[in-house]
Amino acid sequence: MNYNLVYSKKNRFLNNCKNLIIGRWLFRDTLENKNLNIEYINGYWTDKKKLSRRFKYFNKIYSKVIRELSTNLNRYNQKKLSSIQWELILYFFVHQYILIAYDRWNLIKSIKKKYKLKPIQLICYNSKNFLCEKTENIRNLVLSHEWNDWILSEIIKEQKIKYYNYKYVKKKIIKKDKEKDIKKFFRFKNINNDIFLKNLELPRYHKVKLSLLLNQSNIFYDNVTLSNLEENKTRKKRGFRFSKTKDKFVSFILRNLEMVLPKSYIENFSAIERKVEKLNWPKNPKLILTSYSHYLDDPFKIYTANKISKKTKLAILQHGNQGHHDFCGSYLEKRFCDNYITWGNHSSDKKTIPLFVTTNIGKKVTKREASGILIKLTEFHLIPWKITHAPRDMESVIKYKENISFFLQSLNKSIRKITTIKSFDFANLNFVTKHIKHNFKDIEINELKKLTGRGFEEAHNKKLIIETFNSTGFIELLSMNSPVILLTSKPLFHVKKKYKKYYDELIKNEIIFFDPEKAGKFINLNLTKINEWWFEKKRQKSIKYFCDHMCKYDDNINNLSTILKKIAYK
């Protein structure tokens, strides 16, 4: 049987053969009512073993890609930065881009092997439409239907599958930054602190206290955007030259990256350096500490890369439940930082320093007329993106939705009436929330587009918090010893082998549930006596065992100050 591959919304369905749709996200739920001869590719995005194999392959090629790009970026920018310095700048964009592109490369390869395809209707774009301005563009890029059309078209051509040019599309995906630098009325011209603290996962009060403990002369640093950069009048073509390789995907991804890599690494690199020189950031810090800026903040990354060459140390302070699962990028961050300070989880490497959960320092959950349940729900992207421990495509989101639905169905009506769902929908997807609204009209749903405050703050007036994936909120509440349950499913549950024994204790003591009906029945029986259940001696022992090794609680910021001084001055 011949198949017509449909990989884009712009492809045409054929009547004389089976239409093979690359994934359910492509048309969401609009095709179910149409009388079309269709077949979906199922299981590719959620198969745990295949995910692990793809991730292992990524680890094999990542260093080679970084080295090749470093050589070319040094040549273009006339620099002599090491691969480690360039990796700090490139890491977030490149590691996500490779993983997402390799997902699609492998999918097309498996389709080519399994199905007899009719010539594919190729959707054609100009590659210039996907050239990024800055690292932050990565998310808008890979989650756009246009980029997915383009990268799949490029892969189809590279793998020499028969095609014909069906449609040409003119649409620019990435737009220039319109943000303006914020001018401060009160500004110190030069701040020569030994330790530069930038974008930390700490409450504001403790940021100030930490600065005082570290004898910081001032903490009012300039903010900077990529607007109003000095134009490079002698701009040259990229013209990258890569080493020959037998690996077809490596060859493909290097050429593809040359077309999309942000201008901030190449054409605008020198202009950003000049802009950074005018900031009041420390000129010769002994230590730089951040939780977030090494991801998307290109001026910070370029600043830090240049300081590393002058023997400045870089430390990263964990945010969220980073490092608990194998797909987390924290192991790559350890390649370019001097120390990685965790929320309590240990590691055999010499760079890791266990600390405590930094978002709830000194905070306590005090139940004030607590009643009912709060269920936290997140709307995840339907277009397949990075390999992660959370739902990452429409198939896994459907499983996530079904898991929550089965749980709600199993609750007594009286409990549903005192249940509130908090839905985080940052991308206006309204997929899971819409389904629950339609099927559970007796449950109150609060929808949020932006995060406000910390999740544990809502535990004061609720008997029980239910997290629906292994999130920051779950480990925050565990560290504070406040009743919380994780409702998930085995296909969506990923933890590192070395941490499995700690999570197993939570599973054994019914703090983590994989069976939604069992979880519902448990709550029906125990909600009225949830505190007695939570504070049982055996259960408390398992919680302490987990927290001592994975998410310590502390009320003393001095411990972080002591660690930073040791790193900076040793």
Coordinates of C-alpha atoms in Angstrom, one line a residue:
M1 CA 0.0 0.0 0.0
N2 CA 1.2 3.5 -0.9
Y3 CA 1.0 6.2 1.8
N4 CA 0.7 10.0 1.4
L5 CA 2.9 11.5 4.2
V6 CA 1.2 14.5 5.8
Y7 CA 3.7 16.4 7.9
S8 CA 2.3 19.9 7.6
K9 CA -1.1 21.6 7.8
K10 CA -0.4 22.8 4.3
N11 CA -0.2 19.3 2.8
R12 CA -3.1 18.0 0.8
F13 CA -5.0 14.8 1.7
L14 CA -5.3 12.3 -1.2
N15 CA -8.4 10.1 -1.8
N16 CA -6.6 7.2 -3.6
C17 CA -4.3 6.1 -0.8
K18 CA -3.8 6.1 3.0
N19 CA -2.9 9.5 4.5
L20 CA -0.1 9.0 7.0
I21 CA -0.2 11.9 9.6
I22 CA 3.1 12.5 11.3
G23 CA 1.5 13.2 14.7
R24 CA -1.8 14.1 16.4
W25 CA -0.6 17.6 17.3
L26 CA -0.7 18.6 13.6
F27 CA -4.5 18.9 13.4
R28 CA -5.3 18.6 17.1
D29 CA -8.9 17.2 17.2
T30 CA -10.3 18.6 14.0
L31 CA -9.8 15.5 11.8
E32 CA -11.8 13.1 13.9
N33 CA -15.1 14.2 12.3
K34 CA -13.9 14.1 8.7
N35 CA -14.3 11.0 6.5
L36 CA -10.7 10.7 5.6
N37 CA -8.5 7.6 5.0
I38 CA -6.0 8.4 7.7
E39 CA -3.4 6.8 9.9
Y40 CA -1.4 8.4 12.7
I41 CA 2.2 7.8 13.7
N42 CA 1.6 6.6 17.3
G43 CA 3.9 5.9 20.2
Y44 CA 7.1 7.5 18.7
W45 CA 7.2 10.4 21.1
T46 CA 6.4 8.6 24.3
D47 CA 8.4 5.3 24.0
K48 CA 10.7 5.4 27.1
K49 CA 13.3 3.1 25.6
K50 CA 13.5 5.0 22.4
L51 CA 13.7 8.3 24.2
S52 CA 16.7 7.0 26.2
R53 CA 18.4 5.7 23.1
R54 CA 18.0 9.1 21.4
F55 CA 19.3 10.9 24.5
K56 CA 22.4 8.6 24.6
Y57 CA 23.1 9.4 20.9
F58 CA 22.8 13.1 21.7
N59 CA 25.4 12.8 24.4
K60 CA 27.8 11.2 21.9
I61 CA 27.6 14.0 19.4
Y62 CA 27.0 17.1 21.5
S63 CA 30.7 17.7 22.3
K64 CA 31.7 17.3 18.6
V65 CA 29.0 19.9 17.6
I66 CA 30.2 22.3 20.3
R67 CA 33.9 22.0 19.1
E68 CA 33.0 22.5 15.5
L69 CA 30.9 25.6 16.3
S70 CA 33.6 27.0 18.6
T71 CA 36.2 26.8 15.9
N72 CA 34.0 28.6 13.4
L73 CA 32.8 31.2 15.9
N74 CA 36.4 32.0 16.9
R75 CA 37.3 32.4 13.3
Y76 CA 34.3 34.7 12.5
N77 CA 34.7 36.8 15.7
Q78 CA 38.5 36.8 15.6
K79 CA 38.5 35.4 19.2
K80 CA 40.5 32.7 21.0
L81 CA 37.8 31.5 23.4
S82 CA 38.0 27.9 24.6
S83 CA 35.3 25.3 23.8
I84 CA 34.2 25.6 27.4
Q85 CA 33.7 29.4 27.1
W86 CA 31.7 28.9 23.8
E87 CA 29.7 26.1 25.4
L88 CA 28.5 28.5 28.1
I89 CA 27.2 30.8 25.4
L90 CA 25.8 28.1 23.1
Y91 CA 24.6 25.4 25.5
F92 CA 20.9 26.3 25.9
F93 CA 20.2 26.9 22.3
V94 CA 22.3 24.1 20.8
H95 CA 21.4 21.3 23.2
Q96 CA 17.6 21.9 22.8
Y97 CA 17.9 22.4 19.0
I98 CA 19.9 19.2 18.5
L99 CA 17.5 17.1 20.6
I100 CA 14.4 18.4 18.9
A101 CA 15.8 18.1 15.3
Y102 CA 17.1 14.6 16.0
D103 CA 13.6 13.5 17.1
R104 CA 12.4 14.5 13.7
W105 CA 15.4 13.1 11.8
N106 CA 14.9 9.7 13.5
L107 CA 11.1 9.8 12.9
I108 CA 11.5 10.4 9.1
K109 CA 14.2 7.7 9.0
S110 CA 11.8 5.2 10.6
I111 CA 8.9 6.2 8.3
K112 CA 11.1 5.7 5.3
K113 CA 12.0 2.2 6.5
K114 CA 8.5 1.1 7.5
Y115 CA 6.2 2.7 4.8
K116 CA 6.1 2.8 1.0
L117 CA 5.6 6.5 0.4
K118 CA 4.2 8.4 -2.6
P119 CA 6.3 11.4 -3.6
I120 CA 6.0 13.8 -0.7
Q121 CA 4.5 17.3 -1.1
L122 CA 7.3 19.4 0.0
I123 CA 6.6 22.7 1.8
C124 CA 9.3 25.2 0.9
Y125 CA 10.7 28.1 3.0
N126 CA 13.6 30.5 2.7
S127 CA 16.0 29.5 5.5
K128 CA 16.6 33.2 6.3
N129 CA 13.1 33.2 7.8
F130 CA 14.4 31.1 10.7
L131 CA 17.6 33.1 11.5
C132 CA 17.4 33.9 15.3
E133 CA 18.3 37.2 16.9
K134 CA 19.1 35.8 20.4
T135 CA 19.0 32.6 22.5
E136 CA 15.5 33.4 23.8
N137 CA 14.1 32.8 20.3
I138 CA 14.6 29.1 20.5
R139 CA 11.2 28.4 22.1
N140 CA 9.2 30.4 19.6
L141 CA 11.2 28.8 16.8
V142 CA 10.9 25.1 17.6
L143 CA 7.3 25.4 18.7
S144 CA 6.1 27.1 15.5
H145 CA 4.4 25.0 12.8
E146 CA 6.5 26.9 10.2
W147 CA 9.8 25.7 11.7
N148 CA 8.5 22.2 12.0
D149 CA 7.5 22.3 8.3
W150 CA 10.9 23.6 7.3
I151 CA 13.1 21.2 9.4
L152 CA 11.1 18.2 8.2
S153 CA 11.4 19.4 4.6
E154 CA 15.1 19.7 5.0
I155 CA 15.3 16.2 6.6
I156 CA 13.2 14.7 3.8
K157 CA 15.6 16.2 1.2
E158 CA 18.7 15.1 3.2
Q159 CA 17.5 11.5 3.5
K160 CA 16.9 11.4 -0.3
I161 CA 13.2 10.6 -0.1
K162 CA 11.2 11.3 -3.3
Y163 CA 9.4 14.6 -3.2
Y164 CA 8.1 17.5 -5.3
N165 CA 7.9 21.2 -4.4
Y166 CA 4.3 21.6 -3.5
K167 CA 4.0 25.0 -1.9
Y168 CA 6.3 28.0 -1.3
V169 CA 5.7 29.9 1.9
K170 CA 6.9 33.4 2.8
K171 CA 6.7 34.1 6.5
K172 CA 9.4 35.5 8.8
I173 CA 9.2 33.7 12.2
I174 CA 11.8 35.6 14.3
K175 CA 11.4 39.4 14.7
K176 CA 13.8 41.9 16.0
D177 CA 13.9 42.8 19.7
K178 CA 11.9 45.9 20.5
E179 CA 12.7 46.0 24.2
K180 CA 14.3 49.1 25.4
D181 CA 17.0 49.4 28.0
I182 CA 15.6 50.6 31.3
K183 CA 17.2 53.8 32.5
K184 CA 17.5 54.1 36.2
F185 CA 17.3 57.4 38.1
F186 CA 19.6 56.0 40.8
R187 CA 22.6 54.2 39.4
F188 CA 26.1 53.5 40.6
K189 CA 28.6 53.9 37.8
N190 CA 31.1 51.2 39.0
I191 CA 30.4 48.3 41.3
N192 CA 33.4 46.2 42.0
N193 CA 32.0 43.4 44.1
D194 CA 34.1 40.3 44.4
I195 CA 30.9 38.2 44.0
F196 CA 28.5 39.0 41.2
L197 CA 24.9 37.7 42.0
K198 CA 22.6 37.6 39.0
N199 CA 19.0 36.3 38.7
L200 CA 19.0 34.0 41.7
E201 CA 16.2 31.6 42.8
L202 CA 15.9 33.3 46.2
P203 CA 13.2 35.4 47.9
R204 CA 13.9 39.1 47.6
Y205 CA 14.6 39.6 51.4
H206 CA 17.2 36.8 51.3
K207 CA 18.8 38.2 48.2
V208 CA 19.4 41.5 50.1
K209 CA 20.6 39.6 53.2
L210 CA 23.0 37.5 51.2
S211 CA 24.4 40.6 49.6
L212 CA 25.0 42.1 53.0
L213 CA 26.6 38.9 54.3
L214 CA 29.0 39.0 51.3
N215 CA 29.9 42.6 51.9
Q216 CA 28.5 43.7 48.6
S217 CA 29.1 47.5 48.1
N218 CA 25.9 47.8 46.0
I219 CA 23.3 45.5 44.4
F220 CA 21.8 47.9 41.8
Y221 CA 23.1 46.5 38.6
D222 CA 22.2 47.6 35.1
N223 CA 19.7 45.7 33.1
V224 CA 20.4 45.3 29.4
T225 CA 18.6 44.2 26.3
L226 CA 19.8 43.6 22.7
S227 CA 18.0 46.7 21.3
N228 CA 20.0 49.6 19.9
L229 CA 23.1 47.6 19.1
E230 CA 25.8 49.3 17.1
E231 CA 25.4 48.2 13.5
N232 CA 28.3 46.1 12.1
K233 CA 29.0 47.9 8.8
T234 CA 31.6 45.3 7.7
R235 CA 29.3 42.4 8.3
K236 CA 30.5 39.3 6.4
K237 CA 28.8 36.0 5.4
R238 CA 29.0 33.2 8.0
G239 CA 30.8 30.8 5.7
F240 CA 31.4 28.1 8.3
R241 CA 33.8 25.3 7.5
F242 CA 33.1 22.0 9.2
S243 CA 35.3 18.8 9.5
K244 CA 34.2 15.8 7.4
T245 CA 32.2 13.2 9.3
K246 CA 30.6 9.9 8.4
D247 CA 27.7 10.6 10.7
K248 CA 24.9 11.9 8.4
F249 CA 22.9 13.6 11.1
V250 CA 26.0 15.5 12.5
S251 CA 26.8 16.7 9.0
F252 CA 23.2 17.8 8.6
I253 CA 22.7 19.5 12.0
L254 CA 26.0 21.5 11.7
R255 CA 24.9 23.0 8.3
N256 CA 21.4 23.6 9.7
L257 CA 22.7 25.3 12.8
E258 CA 24.7 27.7 10.7
M259 CA 21.4 28.9 9.2
V260 CA 19.6 29.5 12.5
L261 CA 22.2 30.3 15.2
P262 CA 21.4 33.6 16.9
K263 CA 23.1 36.8 15.6
S264 CA 24.1 37.5 19.2
Y265 CA 26.8 34.7 18.8
I266 CA 28.0 35.9 15.4
E267 CA 27.1 39.2 13.7
N268 CA 26.2 41.0 16.9
F269 CA 28.8 39.5 19.2
S270 CA 31.2 42.4 19.2
A271 CA 28.4 44.9 19.6
I272 CA 27.2 43.1 22.7
E273 CA 30.7 43.0 24.1
R274 CA 31.0 46.7 23.7
K275 CA 27.6 47.3 25.3
V276 CA 28.5 45.0 28.2
E277 CA 31.7 47.1 28.8
K278 CA 29.6 50.1 29.6
L279 CA 27.5 48.4 32.3
N280 CA 28.2 48.8 36.0
W281 CA 28.8 45.0 36.4
P282 CA 32.0 44.1 38.3
K283 CA 35.1 44.3 36.2
N284 CA 37.1 41.6 38.0
P285 CA 34.8 39.4 40.1
K286 CA 36.2 36.3 41.8
L287 CA 32.9 34.5 41.5
I288 CA 29.7 34.8 39.4
L289 CA 26.5 33.1 40.8
T290 CA 23.2 32.7 38.9
S291 CA 20.2 30.4 38.7
Y292 CA 18.8 31.5 35.3
S293 CA 21.0 33.9 33.4
H294 CA 23.1 31.2 31.8
Y295 CA 20.1 30.1 29.8
L296 CA 18.7 33.0 27.8
D297 CA 20.7 36.2 28.8
D298 CA 23.2 36.6 26.0
P299 CA 24.9 39.7 27.4
F300 CA 25.4 37.9 30.7
K301 CA 26.8 34.8 28.9
I302 CA 29.2 36.8 26.8
Y303 CA 30.3 38.7 29.9
T304 CA 30.8 35.5 31.9
A305 CA 32.6 33.7 29.1
N306 CA 35.1 36.6 28.9
K307 CA 35.6 36.7 32.7
I308 CA 36.2 32.9 32.9
S309 CA 39.4 33.5 30.8
K310 CA 40.6 35.8 33.6
K311 CA 40.2 33.1 36.3
T312 CA 36.7 34.2 37.5
K313 CA 34.7 31.2 38.8
L314 CA 31.1 30.4 37.8
A315 CA 28.7 28.8 40.2
I316 CA 25.1 27.8 39.3
L317 CA 22.4 27.7 42.0
Q318 CA 19.7 25.1 41.3
H319 CA 16.2 26.1 40.6
G320 CA 13.2 23.7 40.8
N321 CA 13.7 19.9 40.8
Q322 CA 16.7 20.2 38.4
G323 CA 18.8 17.1 38.2
H324 CA 16.3 14.6 39.5
H325 CA 15.9 12.9 36.1
D326 CA 18.3 11.9 33.3
F327 CA 16.8 14.3 30.7
C328 CA 17.7 17.4 32.7
G329 CA 20.4 19.6 31.3
S330 CA 22.2 20.2 34.6
Y331 CA 24.8 17.6 33.8
L332 CA 25.8 19.8 30.8
E333 CA 25.8 22.9 32.9
K334 CA 28.4 21.2 35.1
R335 CA 30.7 21.0 32.1
F336 CA 31.2 24.8 32.0
C337 CA 30.6 25.9 35.7
D338 CA 33.0 25.5 38.6
N339 CA 30.4 24.5 41.1
Y340 CA 26.7 23.4 41.0
I341 CA 24.8 24.2 44.2
T342 CA 21.8 21.9 44.6
W343 CA 18.7 21.9 46.7
G344 CA 20.1 18.9 48.6
N345 CA 20.6 16.2 46.1
H346 CA 24.0 14.6 46.2
S347 CA 26.3 13.6 43.3
S348 CA 29.6 11.8 43.0
D349 CA 31.2 14.6 40.9
K350 CA 33.4 17.1 42.7
K351 CA 31.5 20.1 41.4
T352 CA 28.2 19.4 43.2
I353 CA 27.6 21.1 46.5
P354 CA 24.3 20.1 48.3
L355 CA 22.6 23.0 50.0
F356 CA 18.8 23.3 50.7
V357 CA 15.6 24.5 48.9
T358 CA 16.2 28.2 48.4
T359 CA 12.6 29.3 47.6
N360 CA 11.1 28.6 51.0
I361 CA 14.0 29.6 53.4
G362 CA 12.5 30.0 56.9
K363 CA 8.9 29.7 55.6
K364 CA 6.3 27.5 57.4
V365 CA 2.9 26.2 56.2
T366 CA 0.4 27.1 58.9
K367 CA -3.1 25.7 58.2
R368 CA -5.7 28.4 58.7
E369 CA -9.2 26.9 58.6
A370 CA -7.9 24.5 55.9
S371 CA -10.5 22.8 53.8
G372 CA -10.7 20.9 50.5
I373 CA -8.2 20.0 47.8
L374 CA -6.1 22.1 45.4
I375 CA -5.1 20.3 42.2
K376 CA -2.4 21.9 40.1
L377 CA -2.6 21.4 36.4
T378 CA -0.2 22.6 33.6
E379 CA -1.0 23.0 30.0
F380 CA 1.9 21.5 28.1
H381 CA 2.9 22.2 24.5
L382 CA 1.2 19.9 21.9
I383 CA 4.0 20.2 19.3
P384 CA 6.8 17.8 20.2
W385 CA 9.7 19.7 21.8
K386 CA 12.6 18.8 24.0
I387 CA 13.1 15.5 25.7
T388 CA 12.0 16.1 29.3
H389 CA 10.3 14.4 32.3
A390 CA 7.1 16.3 31.7
P391 CA 4.5 15.7 28.9
R392 CA 6.3 16.8 25.7
D393 CA 3.8 16.3 22.8
M394 CA 0.1 15.7 22.2
E395 CA 0.2 12.0 22.8
S396 CA 1.7 12.4 26.3
V397 CA -0.5 15.4 27.0
I398 CA -3.6 13.2 26.2
K399 CA -2.3 10.6 28.7
Y400 CA -1.8 13.4 31.2
K401 CA -5.4 14.6 30.6
E402 CA -6.8 11.1 30.9
N403 CA -4.9 10.5 34.2
I404 CA -6.4 13.6 35.7
S405 CA -9.9 12.8 34.4
F406 CA -9.9 9.3 35.8
F407 CA -8.9 10.6 39.1
L408 CA -11.6 13.3 39.2
Q409 CA -14.2 10.7 38.2
S410 CA -13.2 8.5 41.2
L411 CA -13.7 11.3 43.7
N412 CA -16.9 11.4 45.7
K413 CA -19.3 14.2 44.6
S414 CA -19.0 15.8 48.0
I415 CA -15.2 16.0 47.7
R416 CA -15.4 17.3 44.1
K417 CA -17.5 20.2 45.4
I418 CA -14.6 21.3 47.7
T419 CA -12.0 20.7 45.0
T420 CA -10.3 23.6 43.2
I421 CA -8.1 23.2 40.1
K422 CA -5.4 25.8 39.4
S423 CA -4.6 25.7 35.7
F424 CA -1.3 27.2 34.4
D425 CA -1.8 28.0 30.7
F426 CA 1.2 30.1 29.7
A427 CA 0.8 29.6 25.9
N428 CA -3.1 29.9 25.6
L429 CA -3.4 26.2 24.8
N430 CA -6.6 25.4 26.7
F431 CA -6.5 21.7 25.9
V432 CA -6.7 19.8 29.2
T433 CA -8.5 22.7 31.0
K434 CA -11.2 22.8 28.3
H435 CA -11.8 19.0 28.6
I436 CA -12.1 19.2 32.4
K437 CA -14.4 22.2 32.3
H438 CA -16.7 20.3 29.9
N439 CA -16.8 17.1 31.9
F440 CA -16.6 18.3 35.5
K441 CA -18.9 21.3 35.9
D442 CA -19.0 20.9 39.7
I443 CA -15.2 21.7 40.1
E444 CA -14.0 25.2 40.4
I445 CA -11.2 26.1 38.0
N446 CA -8.9 29.1 38.3
E447 CA -6.9 29.8 35.2
L448 CA -3.5 31.6 35.3
K449 CA -1.4 33.0 32.4
K450 CA 1.5 34.0 34.6
L451 CA 3.0 32.6 37.8
T452 CA 2.3 34.7 40.9
G453 CA 4.0 33.9 44.2
R454 CA 5.2 30.5 45.2
G455 CA 3.0 27.3 45.0
F456 CA 3.4 26.4 48.7
E457 CA 1.7 29.7 49.7
E458 CA -1.7 28.1 48.8
A459 CA -1.2 25.3 51.2
H460 CA -2.2 27.5 54.2
N461 CA -5.9 27.1 53.5
K462 CA -6.1 23.7 51.8
K463 CA -6.1 20.3 53.5
L464 CA -4.2 18.7 50.6
I465 CA -2.3 19.8 47.5
I466 CA -2.1 17.5 44.5
E467 CA 0.6 17.9 42.0
T468 CA 0.1 16.3 38.6
F469 CA 3.7 16.0 37.5
N470 CA 7.0 15.8 39.3
S471 CA 7.5 19.5 39.8
T472 CA 9.1 22.2 41.9
G473 CA 5.9 22.6 43.9
F474 CA 6.0 18.9 45.0
I475 CA 9.5 19.0 46.4
E476 CA 8.9 22.4 48.0
L477 CA 6.0 21.1 50.0
L478 CA 7.8 17.9 50.9
S479 CA 10.7 19.9 52.3
M480 CA 8.2 22.0 54.4
N481 CA 6.5 18.8 55.6
S482 CA 3.1 19.9 54.3
P483 CA 0.6 17.3 53.0
V484 CA 1.1 16.8 49.3
I485 CA 0.5 14.0 46.8
L486 CA 2.0 13.4 43.3
L487 CA -0.5 12.0 40.8
T488 CA 1.3 10.8 37.7
S489 CA 1.6 7.8 35.4
K490 CA 4.6 5.5 34.8
P491 CA 5.2 6.6 31.2
L492 CA 5.5 10.2 32.4
F493 CA 7.6 9.4 35.5
H494 CA 11.4 9.7 35.1
V495 CA 14.0 9.7 37.9
K496 CA 17.7 9.0 37.9
K497 CA 18.7 5.5 38.9
K498 CA 20.7 6.7 41.8
Y499 CA 17.7 8.6 43.2
K500 CA 15.2 5.9 42.6
K501 CA 15.5 4.5 46.2
Y502 CA 14.4 7.8 47.6
Y503 CA 11.4 8.1 45.3
D504 CA 10.5 4.4 46.0
E505 CA 9.9 5.3 49.7
L506 CA 7.4 7.9 48.6
I507 CA 5.7 5.4 46.3
K508 CA 5.6 2.8 49.0
N509 CA 4.0 5.2 51.5
E510 CA 1.3 6.4 49.0
I511 CA 2.7 9.9 48.5
I512 CA 3.2 9.2 44.8
F513 CA 0.3 7.5 42.9
F514 CA 0.4 6.0 39.4
D515 CA -3.1 4.7 39.5
P516 CA -5.6 7.6 39.4
E517 CA -8.6 5.5 40.6
K518 CA -6.6 4.2 43.6
A519 CA -5.6 7.8 44.4
G520 CA -9.2 8.9 44.2
K521 CA -10.4 6.1 46.5
F522 CA -7.6 6.9 48.9
I523 CA -8.7 10.6 49.2
N524 CA -12.3 9.6 49.6
L525 CA -11.3 7.6 52.7
N526 CA -8.6 9.9 54.1
L527 CA -9.3 13.5 53.4
T528 CA -11.1 14.1 56.7
K529 CA -8.1 12.7 58.6
I530 CA -5.3 13.8 56.2
N531 CA -3.1 15.2 59.0
E532 CA -3.2 12.0 61.0
W533 CA -2.3 10.1 57.8
W534 CA 0.5 12.5 56.9
F535 CA 2.1 12.5 60.3
E536 CA 2.2 8.8 60.9
K537 CA 5.6 7.8 62.2
K538 CA 6.4 5.4 59.2
R539 CA 5.4 8.0 56.6
Q540 CA 7.3 10.8 58.3
K541 CA 10.4 8.6 58.3
S542 CA 10.1 8.1 54.5
I543 CA 9.6 11.9 53.9
K544 CA 12.6 12.7 56.1
Y545 CA 14.7 10.1 54.2
F546 CA 13.7 11.7 50.9
C547 CA 14.2 15.3 52.0
D548 CA 17.6 14.6 53.6
H549 CA 18.9 13.4 50.3
M550 CA 16.9 15.4 47.7
C551 CA 15.4 18.6 49.1
K552 CA 16.6 19.8 52.4
Y553 CA 14.8 22.5 54.4
D554 CA 16.7 25.3 56.1
D555 CA 16.1 28.7 57.6
N556 CA 19.6 30.1 57.5
I557 CA 21.0 32.0 54.4
N558 CA 24.4 32.1 56.2
N559 CA 25.1 28.6 54.9
L560 CA 24.9 29.8 51.3
S561 CA 27.1 32.8 52.2
T562 CA 29.8 30.5 53.7
I563 CA 29.8 28.2 50.6
L564 CA 30.2 31.2 48.2
K565 CA 33.1 32.6 50.2
K566 CA 34.9 29.3 50.1
I567 CA 34.4 29.0 46.4
A568 CA 35.5 32.6 45.7
Y569 CA 38.5 32.8 47.9
K570 CA 40.0 29.3 47.9

